[in-house]
Short mmCIF file of C-alpha atoms in Angstrom, two decimals:
data_model
loop_
_atom_site.label_atom_id
_atom_site.label_comp_id
_atom_site.label_asym_id
_atom_site.label_seq_id
_atom_site.Cartn_x
_atom_site.Cartn_y
_atom_site.Cartn_z
CA MET A 1 2.30 -6.41 -0.70
CA GLN A 2 4.05 -6.91 2.60
CA TYR A 3 3.65 -8.63 5.95
CA LEU A 4 3.94 -6.01 8.68
CA GLU A 5 4.48 -8.18 11.74
CA ASP A 6 6.78 -5.54 13.28
CA PHE A 7 3.87 -3.10 13.35
CA LEU A 8 1.96 -5.19 15.86
CA ILE A 9 1.76 -3.38 19.20
CA GLU A 10 1.21 -5.60 22.20
CA LEU A 11 -1.71 -5.01 24.55
CA PRO A 12 -2.62 -3.03 26.52
CA CYS A 13 -2.89 -0.33 23.84
CA SER A 14 -1.05 2.74 25.12
CA TRP A 15 -2.87 5.01 22.69
CA LEU A 16 -6.04 4.86 24.76
CA ASN A 17 -4.06 5.97 27.81
CA LEU A 18 -2.63 8.89 25.84
CA ALA A 19 -6.14 9.92 24.89
CA THR A 20 -7.56 9.73 28.42
CA ALA A 21 -4.57 11.62 29.82
CA SER A 22 -5.23 14.58 27.53
CA ARG A 23 -6.80 17.90 28.42
CA LYS A 24 -9.49 17.86 25.76
CA GLU A 25 -12.79 19.27 26.96
CA ASN A 26 -14.61 15.98 26.47
CA VAL A 27 -11.96 13.76 28.03
CA ARG A 28 -14.22 12.83 30.96
CA GLU A 29 -16.70 11.34 28.50
CA LEU A 30 -13.93 9.21 27.03
CA MET A 31 -12.69 8.18 30.47
CA ALA A 32 -16.18 7.00 31.35
CA ILE A 33 -16.12 4.40 28.55
CA SER A 34 -12.37 3.66 28.56
CA GLU A 35 -12.67 0.38 30.48
CA GLU A 36 -15.38 -0.85 28.11
CA LEU A 37 -13.19 0.13 25.14
CA ALA A 38 -10.15 -1.64 26.58
CA GLU A 39 -12.22 -4.83 26.89
CA LYS A 40 -12.85 -4.75 23.13
CA TYR A 41 -9.18 -4.63 22.13
CA PRO A 42 -8.26 -8.23 23.08
CA LEU A 43 -11.15 -9.41 20.86
CA TYR A 44 -9.76 -7.66 17.80
CA GLU A 45 -7.36 -10.38 16.62
CA GLY A 46 -10.16 -12.91 16.78
CA PHE A 47 -12.30 -10.73 14.52
CA ILE A 48 -9.46 -10.59 11.97
CA ARG A 49 -8.72 -14.30 12.01
CA ASN A 50 -12.39 -15.36 11.96
CA TYR A 51 -12.80 -13.59 8.65
CA ARG A 52 -15.92 -15.55 7.70
CA VAL A 53 -17.88 -14.28 10.70
CA GLU A 54 -19.68 -10.99 10.07
CA LEU A 55 -19.03 -8.48 12.83
CA GLU A 56 -21.91 -7.57 15.09
CA ALA A 57 -23.08 -3.98 15.05
CA THR A 58 -21.13 -1.66 17.31
CA GLY A 59 -22.30 -1.03 20.84
CA PHE A 60 -20.75 2.44 20.79
CA ASN A 61 -23.24 4.23 18.52
CA ASN A 62 -23.88 6.88 21.15
CA HIS A 63 -20.15 7.64 21.34
CA ARG A 64 -19.29 7.50 17.61
CA ASN A 65 -18.58 11.21 17.19
CA LEU A 66 -16.49 11.29 20.35
CA LEU A 67 -14.33 8.33 19.35
CA VAL A 68 -13.85 9.45 15.74
CA GLU A 69 -12.92 12.92 16.98
CA TYR A 70 -10.07 11.49 19.06
CA TYR A 71 -8.60 10.18 15.82
CA GLU A 72 -9.36 13.13 13.53
CA LYS A 73 -8.53 15.78 16.15
CA ALA A 74 -6.19 13.79 18.32
CA PRO A 75 -4.57 15.36 21.39
CA ALA A 76 -0.89 16.24 20.95
CA SER A 77 0.64 13.11 22.52
CA LEU A 78 -1.61 10.75 20.58
CA ASN A 79 -1.19 12.75 17.40
CA ARG A 80 2.58 12.23 17.58
CA GLU A 81 2.04 8.47 17.58
CA LEU A 82 -0.35 8.73 14.65
CA LEU A 83 2.16 10.79 12.65
CA VAL A 84 4.92 8.25 13.30
CA ARG A 85 2.67 5.42 12.12
CA ARG A 86 1.58 7.41 9.07
CA ASN A 87 4.91 8.87 7.97
CA GLU A 88 7.86 7.16 9.66
CA HIS A 89 7.11 3.54 8.87
CA GLY A 90 10.02 2.94 6.47
CA LEU A 91 7.78 1.48 3.76
CA TYR A 92 8.32 2.30 0.10
CA SER A 93 5.29 0.50 -1.32
CA CYS A 94 1.72 -0.02 -0.17
CA PRO A 95 1.39 -3.20 1.92
CA PHE A 96 -2.16 -3.69 0.64
CA CYS A 97 -1.59 -3.44 -3.12
CA GLY A 98 2.13 -3.07 -3.96
CA ASN A 99 1.83 0.47 -5.34
CA PRO A 100 5.48 1.65 -5.44
CA LYS A 101 4.83 4.86 -3.54
CA LYS A 102 5.50 5.59 0.09
CA PRO A 103 2.19 5.08 1.95
CA ASP A 104 1.15 8.44 3.37
CA THR A 105 -2.22 7.77 4.95
CA LEU A 106 -3.62 5.40 7.56
CA ASP A 107 -6.36 2.87 6.93
CA HIS A 108 -8.79 1.85 9.65
CA PHE A 109 -8.84 -1.81 8.70
CA ILE A 110 -12.12 -2.26 10.58
CA PRO A 111 -13.86 0.98 9.53
CA LYS A 112 -14.09 3.58 12.24
CA ASP A 113 -17.53 4.91 11.27
CA GLN A 114 -19.12 1.48 11.62
CA TRP A 115 -17.04 0.30 14.59
CA PRO A 116 -15.81 3.46 16.36
CA GLU A 117 -14.44 1.43 19.28
CA PHE A 118 -11.36 0.78 17.09
CA SER A 119 -10.85 4.41 16.01
CA ILE A 120 -7.69 4.82 18.09
CA PHE A 121 -6.69 1.18 18.44
CA SER A 122 -3.12 1.04 17.16
CA ASN A 123 -3.31 -2.35 15.43
CA ASN A 124 -6.38 -1.28 13.46
CA LEU A 125 -4.39 1.51 11.77
CA VAL A 126 -2.31 0.38 8.81
CA PRO A 127 -0.16 2.54 6.48
CA GLN A 128 -1.79 2.64 3.07
CA CYS A 129 -1.44 4.43 -0.28
CA ARG A 130 -3.93 7.10 -1.27
CA SER A 131 -5.06 5.05 -4.26
CA CYS A 132 -6.24 2.20 -2.02
CA ALA A 133 -7.84 4.49 0.55
CA PRO A 134 -10.96 5.58 -1.41
CA ILE A 135 -11.45 2.09 -2.86
CA LYS A 136 -11.35 0.30 0.48
CA GLY A 137 -13.07 3.11 2.36
CA GLU A 138 -15.76 1.82 4.69
CA ASN A 139 -15.93 -1.56 2.92
CA TYR A 140 -15.17 -4.52 5.12
CA TYR A 141 -17.40 -7.57 4.70
CA SER A 142 -19.01 -9.22 1.68
CA VAL A 143 -22.35 -10.76 2.63
CA GLU A 144 -22.60 -12.32 -0.84
CA ASN A 145 -19.26 -14.14 -0.45
CA GLY A 146 -19.51 -14.64 3.31
CA THR A 147 -16.03 -13.27 4.02
CA ALA A 148 -14.07 -10.17 4.88
CA LYS A 149 -13.03 -8.42 1.68
CA PHE A 150 -9.46 -7.64 2.64
CA ILE A 151 -6.42 -9.23 4.28
CA HIS A 152 -4.87 -7.54 7.32
CA PRO A 153 -1.11 -7.18 6.60
CA ILE A 154 -0.19 -6.87 10.28
CA TYR A 155 -1.78 -10.13 11.44
CA LEU A 156 -1.51 -12.29 8.30
CA ASP A 157 1.39 -13.07 5.97
CA LEU A 158 -0.74 -14.24 3.04
CA LEU A 159 0.03 -11.31 0.73
CA GLN A 160 3.76 -11.78 1.33
CA ARG A 161 3.58 -15.25 -0.21
CA PHE A 162 2.66 -13.92 -3.64
CA ARG A 163 4.39 -11.86 -6.32
CA PHE A 164 3.11 -10.00 -9.33
CA LYS A 165 4.33 -11.13 -12.74
CA VAL A 166 3.95 -8.67 -15.62
CA THR A 167 4.13 -9.97 -19.18
CA VAL A 168 4.80 -7.44 -21.94
CA THR A 169 3.48 -8.20 -25.42
CA PHE A 170 4.75 -5.96 -28.20
CA ASN A 171 2.95 -5.43 -31.52
CA ARG A 172 5.68 -4.83 -34.12
CA GLU A 173 3.18 -3.51 -36.64
CA THR A 174 1.77 -0.77 -34.42
CA ASN A 175 4.75 -0.45 -32.03
CA ILE A 176 2.28 -0.56 -29.16
CA PRO A 177 2.86 -2.75 -26.07
CA SER A 178 0.19 -4.45 -23.99
CA PHE A 179 0.52 -5.68 -20.44
CA SER A 180 -0.95 -8.63 -18.59
CA VAL A 181 -0.68 -9.50 -14.89
CA VAL A 182 -0.79 -12.75 -12.94
CA LEU A 183 0.02 -13.69 -9.36
CA ARG A 184 2.85 -16.11 -8.66
CA LYS A 185 2.62 -18.13 -5.44
CA LEU A 186 6.02 -18.62 -3.79
CA GLN A 187 4.92 -20.37 -0.60
CA ALA A 188 2.36 -23.01 0.18
CA THR A 189 -1.16 -22.01 1.15
CA GLU A 190 -4.00 -23.89 2.77
CA GLY A 191 -7.76 -24.13 2.33
CA ASP A 192 -9.23 -21.04 0.72
CA GLU A 193 -6.16 -18.84 1.20
CA ASP A 194 -5.54 -18.52 -2.56
CA GLN A 195 -9.12 -17.36 -3.06
CA ARG A 196 -8.76 -14.86 -0.21
CA VAL A 197 -5.73 -13.26 -1.85
CA VAL A 198 -7.44 -13.08 -5.24
CA PHE A 199 -10.55 -11.57 -3.60
CA HIS A 200 -8.41 -8.97 -1.83
CA ILE A 201 -6.68 -8.04 -5.10
CA LYS A 202 -9.98 -7.89 -6.95
CA ASN A 203 -11.67 -5.66 -4.37
CA LEU A 204 -8.77 -3.19 -4.46
CA LYS A 205 -8.87 -3.16 -8.28
CA VAL A 206 -5.16 -3.91 -8.30
CA LYS A 207 -5.01 -5.51 -11.74
CA GLN A 208 -6.44 -2.46 -13.51
CA ARG A 209 -4.30 -0.07 -11.48
CA LEU A 210 -1.11 -2.08 -12.07
CA ILE A 211 -1.69 -2.22 -15.85
CA LYS A 212 -2.30 1.55 -15.85
CA PHE A 213 0.99 1.96 -13.95
CA CYS A 214 2.81 -0.14 -16.58
CA GLN A 215 1.34 1.94 -19.40
CA ASP A 216 2.38 5.18 -17.70
CA ASP A 217 5.87 3.96 -16.81
CA TYR A 218 6.43 2.69 -20.35
CA ARG A 219 5.52 6.12 -21.70
CA ARG A 220 7.95 7.74 -19.25
CA TRP A 221 10.79 5.59 -20.55
CA GLN A 222 9.67 6.34 -24.09
CA THR A 223 9.89 10.09 -23.41
CA ARG A 224 13.31 9.82 -21.74
CA LEU A 225 14.78 7.83 -24.62
CA SER A 226 13.45 10.25 -27.22
CA LYS A 227 15.37 13.05 -25.49
CA ARG A 228 18.57 11.36 -24.36
CA ARG A 229 20.72 8.50 -25.58
CA PHE A 230 21.39 5.78 -23.01
CA ASP A 231 21.25 2.01 -22.69
CA LEU A 232 17.78 1.13 -21.47
CA ARG A 233 18.80 -2.36 -20.33
CA VAL A 234 21.48 -0.94 -18.06
CA ALA A 235 19.10 1.66 -16.66
CA LEU A 236 16.38 -0.92 -16.00
CA ARG A 237 18.78 -3.34 -14.33
CA GLN A 238 20.06 -0.56 -12.10
CA ARG A 239 16.51 0.18 -10.99
CA LEU A 240 15.77 -3.51 -10.53
CA ASN A 241 18.88 -4.01 -8.39
CA GLU A 242 17.45 -1.50 -5.91
CA THR A 243 15.01 -4.26 -4.92
CA PRO A 244 16.36 -7.41 -3.23
CA GLU A 245 15.91 -10.39 -5.51
CA ASN A 246 13.54 -12.17 -3.13
CA ASP A 247 11.30 -9.09 -2.99
CA ARG A 248 10.94 -8.51 -6.72
CA GLY A 249 7.31 -8.57 -7.70
CA ILE A 250 6.03 -7.47 -4.30
CA ASP A 251 5.76 -3.99 -5.79
CA TRP A 252 4.53 -2.93 -9.22
CA LYS A 253 7.71 -1.25 -10.39
CA SER A 254 9.99 -4.26 -10.06
CA ALA A 255 7.33 -6.47 -11.69
CA PHE A 256 7.07 -4.05 -14.62
CA ILE A 257 10.84 -3.79 -15.06
CA GLU A 258 11.27 -7.56 -15.10
CA GLY A 259 8.51 -7.83 -17.67
CA LEU A 260 10.00 -5.16 -19.90
CA LEU A 261 13.49 -6.65 -19.71
CA ASN A 262 12.04 -9.94 -20.92
CA ASN A 263 10.67 -8.42 -24.13
CA GLU A 264 13.43 -7.82 -26.65
CA ASP A 265 11.08 -6.30 -29.25
CA ALA A 266 9.94 -3.57 -26.85
CA ILE A 267 13.52 -2.80 -25.79
CA SER A 268 14.69 -2.60 -29.42
CA TYR A 269 11.85 -0.28 -30.34
CA LEU A 270 12.56 2.04 -27.43
CA HIS A 271 16.25 2.10 -28.35
CA SER A 272 15.29 3.12 -31.89
CA LEU A 273 13.82 6.33 -30.49
CA ARG A 274 17.17 7.53 -29.13
CA PRO A 275 18.74 10.66 -30.67
CA ASN A 276 21.90 10.07 -32.68
CA THR A 277 24.11 12.12 -30.33
CA MET A 278 24.04 12.93 -26.66
CA ASN A 279 22.18 16.15 -25.92
CA GLU A 280 24.39 19.07 -24.98
CA PRO A 281 23.65 20.90 -21.71
CA LEU A 282 20.99 23.53 -22.27
CA PHE A 283 22.93 26.18 -20.35
CA PRO A 284 26.71 25.56 -20.42
CA ILE A 285 28.56 26.58 -17.28
CA VAL A 286 30.86 29.54 -17.95
CA GLU A 287 32.07 30.32 -14.44
CA GLU A 288 31.84 29.17 -10.84
CA LEU A 289 30.45 31.40 -8.12
CA GLU A 290 31.07 30.98 -4.39
CA LEU A 291 28.08 31.01 -2.11
CA GLU A 292 28.47 32.78 1.18
#
């Protein structure tokens, strides 16, 4: 879970200009409401920070299809910006949940179908993993709790202040591990900020997903060690060293590795699965061939 302050694009939003400068057949319709749209953008940060205030219904109902179309079927110049934001962000874990996969989709933090005025507003589009996408979907506000359900990683650094801690418990009778997850707070918070982070995590079902990740990754190591003899501690530390020490626990993988390294029973059991000798290459090389 990361703070994406570098993703903030200062106003005025150039993406709207790219859209109105296009040659799409309905561009005149967009131009007719462009000034009204531009007036909404400076209000956006206030909506994010006043997370306890439920957003009023959109005033752009009559233009919903038009505005969503400019995102889903963006003109070439705007589409290039969308692709950069979706694919060339340099992130290797989801800023919303910590899933250790490169985010490859964009989330409309304020949902575009309910508030189409933010369909092509740059700061409303956040890189996200495909596991979070269907869970968050069009969800935004909890009437029951009187608060926005999620934390915007571009405007707020709350998620960055916490780390996941995975504890591995190993049953020596069954040789089956179990995994538990807690959040560690590294920096001070104020008011209800702790509750906001927990609510965000709960609504994205992160705990269940992280435990499932630990179970799957444990099985992967189990399979590798049953086929090849190597020192698991060395391999895990090598993987862990790929993550700066201060960032460990932001993503699921580093949290899992730290947890596994702290359980000697699990490591010993996995080592017991190793074959007695190193596997020989399946197809030994008998000659070298030059490639033209």
